[in-house]
């Protein structure tokens, strides 16, 4: 009899707990989902997204974290995001990239209680969504300047490669013009040799495109291609040419081939904003912030063998340009997007 009662008690308890998990949330519990639009590995911007959210959640009592990799098929993202909102399990969905605000706005229309924070994106005025955009003109400028300094010192033709995964507004309207401005600040003769891969993972295609650009005479290429960018590095190693890097330190990928890395403080940004939102700062929803070199969210990372191996003159000129940029010269003022 005792055994049966015990068994019944366990069944009842399990049923109750199950009901709780399905229908109700424990009071005070804050569940966060990180929606990665792609895969984490090989994309520093997503590695930092996860790191920042993880730290914020670890510092807020009762907060939990789940990481969802949505994969590279962009046509599936809306359905996956909708399914996530439909669970009503997560107070906050955190993501990163400029395509996300439109998708989140569509989900928010059907699930008005759902809240979103999206880094590396811009959407103002939606009461369910907070976004923060990097002034990517600056990241493009600082790395373009270095690519041109290196090429010019070597006496190569005034052309630098840019291999992108795909065309998108931030690339076309901020990164690419900023990169060109950096090149032409060194010498107005510089031009970009531009190619597109078609996705964020095909390193073999990126390697092929890089080969064609290097063979046409360019000394340096910038990949904006997530994990596919490693194909560009592989070709540079084969041909003894150079790469400049975006979004974080890439020096370790190939010492003396990666000559400079621009960096985003995306881990710090995501940490700060997620923490603020979890602590109840609801005023952020509806707001679209823009951050820049002035608040140290966009940086240049000089701490790599490839950068230290450059001539003292190139490094001095690069450091002067970085100081000028921080002081507003040139001024890439951006108030909306
Ligand atoms: N950047 C990455 O590093 N990895 C990615 O998988 C990736 N996927 C993206 C998908 C879309 C649809 C868009 C618009 C951008 C993507 N980005 C990705 C680019 C990212 O938002 C940012 O512009 C660059 O990382 C430069 O900072």
PDB file of N, CA, C and O and ligand atoms in Angstrom, residues 36-46 71-72 74 77 96-100 119-121 134 136 139 165-171 175 199-201 223-228 246-247 264, ligand 1:
ATOM      1  N   UNK A  36      20.366  32.521 -33.550  1.00  0.00           N
ATOM      2  CA  UNK A  36      21.558  32.767 -34.372  1.00  0.00           C
ATOM      3  C   UNK A  36      21.176  32.585 -35.845  1.00  0.00           C
ATOM      4  O   UNK A  36      20.887  31.458 -36.269  1.00  0.00           O
ATOM      5  N   UNK A  37      21.166  33.668 -36.624  1.00  0.00           N
ATOM      6  CA  UNK A  37      20.750  33.537 -38.029  1.00  0.00           C
ATOM      7  C   UNK A  37      21.913  33.023 -38.885  1.00  0.00           C
ATOM      8  O   UNK A  37      22.526  33.761 -39.665  1.00  0.00           O
ATOM      9  N   UNK A  38      22.199  31.751 -38.739  1.00  0.00           N
ATOM     10  CA  UNK A  38      23.353  31.126 -39.384  1.00  0.00           C
ATOM     11  C   UNK A  38      23.874  30.093 -38.420  1.00  0.00           C
ATOM     12  O   UNK A  38      23.085  29.422 -37.739  1.00  0.00           O
ATOM     13  N   UNK A  39      25.211  29.965 -38.348  1.00  0.00           N
ATOM     14  CA  UNK A  39      25.845  29.066 -37.378  1.00  0.00           C
ATOM     15  C   UNK A  39      26.852  29.896 -36.578  1.00  0.00           C
ATOM     16  O   UNK A  39      27.410  30.861 -37.097  1.00  0.00           O
ATOM     17  N   UNK A  40      27.099  29.484 -35.356  1.00  0.00           N
ATOM     18  CA  UNK A  40      28.002  30.268 -34.507  1.00  0.00           C
ATOM     19  C   UNK A  40      29.451  30.128 -34.973  1.00  0.00           C
ATOM     20  O   UNK A  40      30.165  31.126 -35.135  1.00  0.00           O
ATOM     21  N   UNK A  41      29.883  28.902 -35.222  1.00  0.00           N
ATOM     22  CA  UNK A  41      31.303  28.648 -35.498  1.00  0.00           C
ATOM     23  C   UNK A  41      31.778  29.380 -36.744  1.00  0.00           C
ATOM     24  O   UNK A  41      31.140  29.307 -37.794  1.00  0.00           O
ATOM     25  N   UNK A  42      32.876  30.089 -36.622  1.00  0.00           N
ATOM     26  CA  UNK A  42      33.488  30.751 -37.771  1.00  0.00           C
ATOM     27  C   UNK A  42      33.000  32.162 -38.023  1.00  0.00           C
ATOM     28  O   UNK A  42      33.555  32.858 -38.858  1.00  0.00           O
ATOM     29  N   UNK A  43      31.964  32.609 -37.316  1.00  0.00           N
ATOM     30  CA  UNK A  43      31.484  33.985 -37.442  1.00  0.00           C
ATOM     31  C   UNK A  43      31.677  34.712 -36.110  1.00  0.00           C
ATOM     32  O   UNK A  43      30.862  34.556 -35.200  1.00  0.00           O
ATOM     33  N   UNK A  44      32.749  35.518 -36.012  1.00  0.00           N
ATOM     34  CA  UNK A  44      33.033  36.189 -34.738  1.00  0.00           C
ATOM     35  C   UNK A  44      31.837  36.996 -34.218  1.00  0.00           C
ATOM     36  O   UNK A  44      31.609  37.060 -33.013  1.00  0.00           O
ATOM     37  N   UNK A  45      31.067  37.557 -35.140  1.00  0.00           N
ATOM     38  CA  UNK A  45      29.951  38.408 -34.705  1.00  0.00           C
ATOM     39  C   UNK A  45      28.900  37.570 -33.962  1.00  0.00           C
ATOM     40  O   UNK A  45      28.255  38.053 -33.028  1.00  0.00           O
ATOM     41  N   UNK A  46      28.757  36.307 -34.323  1.00  0.00           N
ATOM     42  CA  UNK A  46      27.816  35.421 -33.632  1.00  0.00           C
ATOM     43  C   UNK A  46      28.455  34.805 -32.381  1.00  0.00           C
ATOM     44  O   UNK A  46      27.772  34.557 -31.393  1.00  0.00           O
ATOM     45  N   UNK A  71      20.595  28.176 -38.860  1.00  0.00           N
ATOM     46  CA  UNK A  71      21.165  27.645 -40.098  1.00  0.00           C
ATOM     47  C   UNK A  71      21.227  28.689 -41.208  1.00  0.00           C
ATOM     48  O   UNK A  71      20.786  29.825 -41.053  1.00  0.00           O
ATOM     49  N   UNK A  72      21.766  28.281 -42.355  1.00  0.00           N
ATOM     50  CA  UNK A  72      22.072  29.238 -43.428  1.00  0.00           C
ATOM     51  C   UNK A  72      20.936  29.428 -44.423  1.00  0.00           C
ATOM     52  O   UNK A  72      21.051  30.249 -45.316  1.00  0.00           O
ATOM     53  N   UNK A  74      18.037  31.168 -45.319  1.00  0.00           N
ATOM     54  CA  UNK A  74      17.335  32.361 -44.837  1.00  0.00           C
ATOM     55  C   UNK A  74      15.821  32.257 -45.020  1.00  0.00           C
ATOM     56  O   UNK A  74      15.053  32.906 -44.307  1.00  0.00           O
ATOM     57  N   UNK A  77      14.053  31.224 -41.775  1.00  0.00           N
ATOM     58  CA  UNK A  77      14.212  31.970 -40.536  1.00  0.00           C
ATOM     59  C   UNK A  77      12.880  32.458 -39.960  1.00  0.00           C
ATOM     60  O   UNK A  77      12.671  32.386 -38.751  1.00  0.00           O
ATOM     61  N   UNK A  96      21.038  38.915 -34.045  1.00  0.00           N
ATOM     62  CA  UNK A  96      22.015  39.840 -34.612  1.00  0.00           C
ATOM     63  C   UNK A  96      22.098  39.642 -36.109  1.00  0.00           C
ATOM     64  O   UNK A  96      22.456  38.551 -36.548  1.00  0.00           O
ATOM     65  N   UNK A  97      21.736  40.625 -36.829  1.00  0.00           N
ATOM     66  CA  UNK A  97      22.063  40.922 -38.231  1.00  0.00           C
ATOM     67  C   UNK A  97      20.946  41.762 -38.831  1.00  0.00           C
ATOM     68  O   UNK A  97      19.807  41.756 -38.354  1.00  0.00           O
ATOM     69  N   UNK A  98      21.310  42.529 -39.879  1.00  0.00           N
ATOM     70  CA  UNK A  98      20.393  43.558 -40.375  1.00  0.00           C
ATOM     71  C   UNK A  98      19.102  43.026 -40.992  1.00  0.00           C
ATOM     72  O   UNK A  98      18.158  43.794 -41.202  1.00  0.00           O
ATOM     73  N   UNK A  99      19.028  41.733 -41.277  1.00  0.00           N
ATOM     74  CA  UNK A  99      17.808  41.196 -41.882  1.00  0.00           C
ATOM     75  C   UNK A  99      16.752  40.870 -40.825  1.00  0.00           C
ATOM     76  O   UNK A  99      15.580  40.654 -41.151  1.00  0.00           O
ATOM     77  N   UNK A 100      17.151  40.837 -39.555  1.00  0.00           N
ATOM     78  CA  UNK A 100      16.243  40.344 -38.503  1.00  0.00           C
ATOM     79  C   UNK A 100      15.086  41.274 -38.123  1.00  0.00           C
ATOM     80  O   UNK A 100      13.986  40.803 -37.840  1.00  0.00           O
ATOM     81  N   UNK A 119      21.039  43.088 -32.268  1.00  0.00           N
ATOM     82  CA  UNK A 119      22.283  43.837 -32.467  1.00  0.00           C
ATOM     83  C   UNK A 119      22.607  43.870 -33.952  1.00  0.00           C
ATOM     84  O   UNK A 119      22.101  43.059 -34.727  1.00  0.00           O
ATOM     85  N   UNK A 120      23.466  44.821 -34.357  1.00  0.00           N
ATOM     86  CA  UNK A 120      23.929  44.896 -35.749  1.00  0.00           C
ATOM     87  C   UNK A 120      22.739  45.080 -36.702  1.00  0.00           C
ATOM     88  O   UNK A 120      22.651  44.440 -37.740  1.00  0.00           O
ATOM     89  N   UNK A 121      21.783  45.927 -36.293  1.00  0.00           N
ATOM     90  CA  UNK A 121      20.544  46.086 -37.062  1.00  0.00           C
ATOM     91  C   UNK A 121      19.890  47.422 -36.716  1.00  0.00           C
ATOM     92  O   UNK A 121      20.243  48.044 -35.705  1.00  0.00           O
ATOM     93  N   UNK A 134      25.824  49.225 -35.612  1.00  0.00           N
ATOM     94  CA  UNK A 134      27.199  49.738 -35.625  1.00  0.00           C
ATOM     95  C   UNK A 134      27.339  50.685 -36.810  1.00  0.00           C
ATOM     96  O   UNK A 134      26.840  50.395 -37.893  1.00  0.00           O
ATOM     97  N   UNK A 136      28.993  51.111 -39.447  1.00  0.00           N
ATOM     98  CA  UNK A 136      29.918  50.239 -40.175  1.00  0.00           C
ATOM     99  C   UNK A 136      30.788  50.983 -41.190  1.00  0.00           C
ATOM    100  O   UNK A 136      31.752  50.416 -41.705  1.00  0.00           O
ATOM    101  N   UNK A 139      34.126  50.934 -39.465  1.00  0.00           N
ATOM    102  CA  UNK A 139      34.874  49.680 -39.507  1.00  0.00           C
ATOM    103  C   UNK A 139      35.476  49.487 -40.911  1.00  0.00           C
ATOM    104  O   UNK A 139      36.620  49.073 -41.068  1.00  0.00           O
ATOM    105  N   UNK A 165      29.646  37.785 -48.942  1.00  0.00           N
ATOM    106  CA  UNK A 165      28.757  36.638 -49.046  1.00  0.00           C
ATOM    107  C   UNK A 165      27.572  36.978 -49.938  1.00  0.00           C
ATOM    108  O   UNK A 165      27.168  36.198 -50.789  1.00  0.00           O
ATOM    109  N   UNK A 166      26.988  38.153 -49.697  1.00  0.00           N
ATOM    110  CA  UNK A 166      25.812  38.569 -50.456  1.00  0.00           C
ATOM    111  C   UNK A 166      25.710  40.091 -50.353  1.00  0.00           C
ATOM    112  O   UNK A 166      26.360  40.714 -49.520  1.00  0.00           O
ATOM    113  N   UNK A 167      24.867  40.657 -51.192  1.00  0.00           N
ATOM    114  CA  UNK A 167      24.594  42.087 -51.094  1.00  0.00           C
ATOM    115  C   UNK A 167      23.503  42.305 -50.045  1.00  0.00           C
ATOM    116  O   UNK A 167      22.546  41.530 -49.966  1.00  0.00           O
ATOM    117  N   UNK A 168      23.658  43.324 -49.203  1.00  0.00           N
ATOM    118  CA  UNK A 168      22.603  43.709 -48.251  1.00  0.00           C
ATOM    119  C   UNK A 168      22.817  45.180 -47.897  1.00  0.00           C
ATOM    120  O   UNK A 168      23.929  45.705 -48.094  1.00  0.00           O
ATOM    121  N   UNK A 169      21.765  45.858 -47.415  1.00  0.00           N
ATOM    122  CA  UNK A 169      21.864  47.319 -47.297  1.00  0.00           C
ATOM    123  C   UNK A 169      23.044  47.830 -46.458  1.00  0.00           C
ATOM    124  O   UNK A 169      23.681  48.810 -46.831  1.00  0.00           O
ATOM    125  N   UNK A 170      23.345  47.150 -45.343  1.00  0.00           N
ATOM    126  CA  UNK A 170      24.466  47.637 -44.512  1.00  0.00           C
ATOM    127  C   UNK A 170      25.787  47.536 -45.270  1.00  0.00           C
ATOM    128  O   UNK A 170      26.662  48.382 -45.144  1.00  0.00           O
ATOM    129  N   UNK A 171      25.931  46.470 -46.042  1.00  0.00           N
ATOM    130  CA  UNK A 171      27.146  46.306 -46.838  1.00  0.00           C
ATOM    131  C   UNK A 171      27.211  47.383 -47.915  1.00  0.00           C
ATOM    132  O   UNK A 171      28.217  48.067 -48.068  1.00  0.00           O
ATOM    133  N   UNK A 175      29.345  49.617 -45.237  1.00  0.00           N
ATOM    134  CA  UNK A 175      30.658  48.950 -45.219  1.00  0.00           C
ATOM    135  C   UNK A 175      31.463  49.285 -46.480  1.00  0.00           C
ATOM    136  O   UNK A 175      32.613  49.725 -46.399  1.00  0.00           O
ATOM    137  N   UNK A 199      26.492  32.989 -50.497  1.00  0.00           N
ATOM    138  CA  UNK A 199      26.084  32.447 -49.188  1.00  0.00           C
ATOM    139  C   UNK A 199      27.202  32.724 -48.176  1.00  0.00           C
ATOM    140  O   UNK A 199      28.239  33.279 -48.524  1.00  0.00           O
ATOM    141  N   UNK A 200      26.947  32.310 -46.913  1.00  0.00           N
ATOM    142  CA  UNK A 200      27.891  32.627 -45.830  1.00  0.00           C
ATOM    143  C   UNK A 200      28.728  31.422 -45.418  1.00  0.00           C
ATOM    144  O   UNK A 200      29.316  31.425 -44.336  1.00  0.00           O
ATOM    145  N   UNK A 201      28.775  30.362 -46.249  1.00  0.00           N
ATOM    146  CA  UNK A 201      29.495  29.162 -45.805  1.00  0.00           C
ATOM    147  C   UNK A 201      30.427  28.543 -46.837  1.00  0.00           C
ATOM    148  O   UNK A 201      31.260  27.713 -46.490  1.00  0.00           O
ATOM    149  N   UNK A 223      37.441  39.899 -46.726  1.00  0.00           N
ATOM    150  CA  UNK A 223      36.220  39.095 -46.828  1.00  0.00           C
ATOM    151  C   UNK A 223      35.159  39.581 -45.839  1.00  0.00           C
ATOM    152  O   UNK A 223      35.463  39.832 -44.673  1.00  0.00           O
ATOM    153  N   UNK A 224      33.913  39.715 -46.316  1.00  0.00           N
ATOM    154  CA  UNK A 224      32.767  39.936 -45.415  1.00  0.00           C
ATOM    155  C   UNK A 224      31.869  38.733 -45.682  1.00  0.00           C
ATOM    156  O   UNK A 224      30.926  38.804 -46.469  1.00  0.00           O
ATOM    157  N   UNK A 225      32.191  37.626 -45.090  1.00  0.00           N
ATOM    158  CA  UNK A 225      31.599  36.377 -45.567  1.00  0.00           C
ATOM    159  C   UNK A 225      31.413  35.329 -44.489  1.00  0.00           C
ATOM    160  O   UNK A 225      31.223  34.148 -44.790  1.00  0.00           O
ATOM    161  N   UNK A 226      31.481  35.726 -43.215  1.00  0.00           N
ATOM    162  CA  UNK A 226      31.330  34.747 -42.143  1.00  0.00           C
ATOM    163  C   UNK A 226      32.359  33.642 -42.280  1.00  0.00           C
ATOM    164  O   UNK A 226      33.524  33.916 -42.608  1.00  0.00           O
ATOM    165  N   UNK A 227      31.939  32.407 -42.098  1.00  0.00           N
ATOM    166  CA  UNK A 227      32.917  31.316 -42.098  1.00  0.00           C
ATOM    167  C   UNK A 227      33.499  31.064 -43.491  1.00  0.00           C
ATOM    168  O   UNK A 227      34.588  30.493 -43.616  1.00  0.00           O
ATOM    169  N   UNK A 228      32.823  31.510 -44.561  1.00  0.00           N
ATOM    170  CA  UNK A 228      33.377  31.345 -45.910  1.00  0.00           C
ATOM    171  C   UNK A 228      34.660  32.156 -46.100  1.00  0.00           C
ATOM    172  O   UNK A 228      35.479  31.849 -46.971  1.00  0.00           O
ATOM    173  N   UNK A 246      37.584  41.499 -40.511  1.00  0.00           N
ATOM    174  CA  UNK A 246      36.475  42.287 -39.968  1.00  0.00           C
ATOM    175  C   UNK A 246      35.904  41.606 -38.736  1.00  0.00           C
ATOM    176  O   UNK A 246      35.958  40.380 -38.618  1.00  0.00           O
ATOM    177  N   UNK A 247      35.295  42.346 -37.840  1.00  0.00           N
ATOM    178  CA  UNK A 247      34.466  41.830 -36.729  1.00  0.00           C
ATOM    179  C   UNK A 247      35.221  41.200 -35.567  1.00  0.00           C
ATOM    180  O   UNK A 247      34.586  40.650 -34.666  1.00  0.00           O
ATOM    181  N   UNK A 264      34.638  44.577 -33.499  1.00  0.00           N
ATOM    182  CA  UNK A 264      33.421  45.117 -32.892  1.00  0.00           C
ATOM    183  C   UNK A 264      33.352  44.644 -31.450  1.00  0.00           C
ATOM    184  O   UNK A 264      33.611  43.471 -31.185  1.00  0.00           O
TER     185      UNK A 264
HETATM  186  N1  LIG B   1      28.023  37.720 -40.745  1.00  0.00           N
HETATM  187  C1  LIG B   1      28.725  36.653 -40.342  1.00  0.00           C
HETATM  188  O1  LIG B   1      29.835  36.820 -39.853  1.00  0.00           O
HETATM  189  N2  LIG B   1      28.214  35.394 -40.460  1.00  0.00           N
HETATM  190  C2  LIG B   1      26.994  35.144 -40.997  1.00  0.00           C
HETATM  191  O2  LIG B   1      26.579  33.982 -41.100  1.00  0.00           O
HETATM  192  C3  LIG B   1      26.228  36.259 -41.428  1.00  0.00           C
HETATM  193  N3  LIG B   1      24.985  36.101 -41.984  1.00  0.00           N
HETATM  194  C4  LIG B   1      24.290  37.198 -42.421  1.00  0.00           C
HETATM  195  C5  LIG B   1      23.063  37.029 -43.047  1.00  0.00           C
HETATM  196  C6  LIG B   1      22.332  38.116 -43.524  1.00  0.00           C
HETATM  197  C7  LIG B   1      21.018  37.909 -44.191  1.00  0.00           C
HETATM  198  C8  LIG B   1      22.858  39.422 -43.371  1.00  0.00           C
HETATM  199  C9  LIG B   1      22.097  40.620 -43.871  1.00  0.00           C
HETATM  200  C10 LIG B   1      24.091  39.602 -42.771  1.00  0.00           C
HETATM  201  C11 LIG B   1      24.832  38.507 -42.293  1.00  0.00           C
HETATM  202  N4  LIG B   1      26.077  38.663 -41.698  1.00  0.00           N
HETATM  203  C12 LIG B   1      26.786  37.561 -41.276  1.00  0.00           C
HETATM  204  C13 LIG B   1      26.753  39.961 -41.716  1.00  0.00           C
HETATM  205  C14 LIG B   1      26.789  40.713 -40.427  1.00  0.00           C
HETATM  206  O3  LIG B   1      25.469  41.142 -40.157  1.00  0.00           O
HETATM  207  C15 LIG B   1      27.716  41.927 -40.536  1.00  0.00           C
HETATM  208  O4  LIG B   1      27.278  42.812 -41.522  1.00  0.00           O
HETATM  209  C16 LIG B   1      29.104  41.553 -40.882  1.00  0.00           C
HETATM  210  O5  LIG B   1      29.531  40.555 -40.018  1.00  0.00           O
HETATM  211  C17 LIG B   1      30.046  42.750 -40.783  1.00  0.00           C
HETATM  212  O6  LIG B   1      30.104  43.277 -39.506  1.00  0.00           O
END
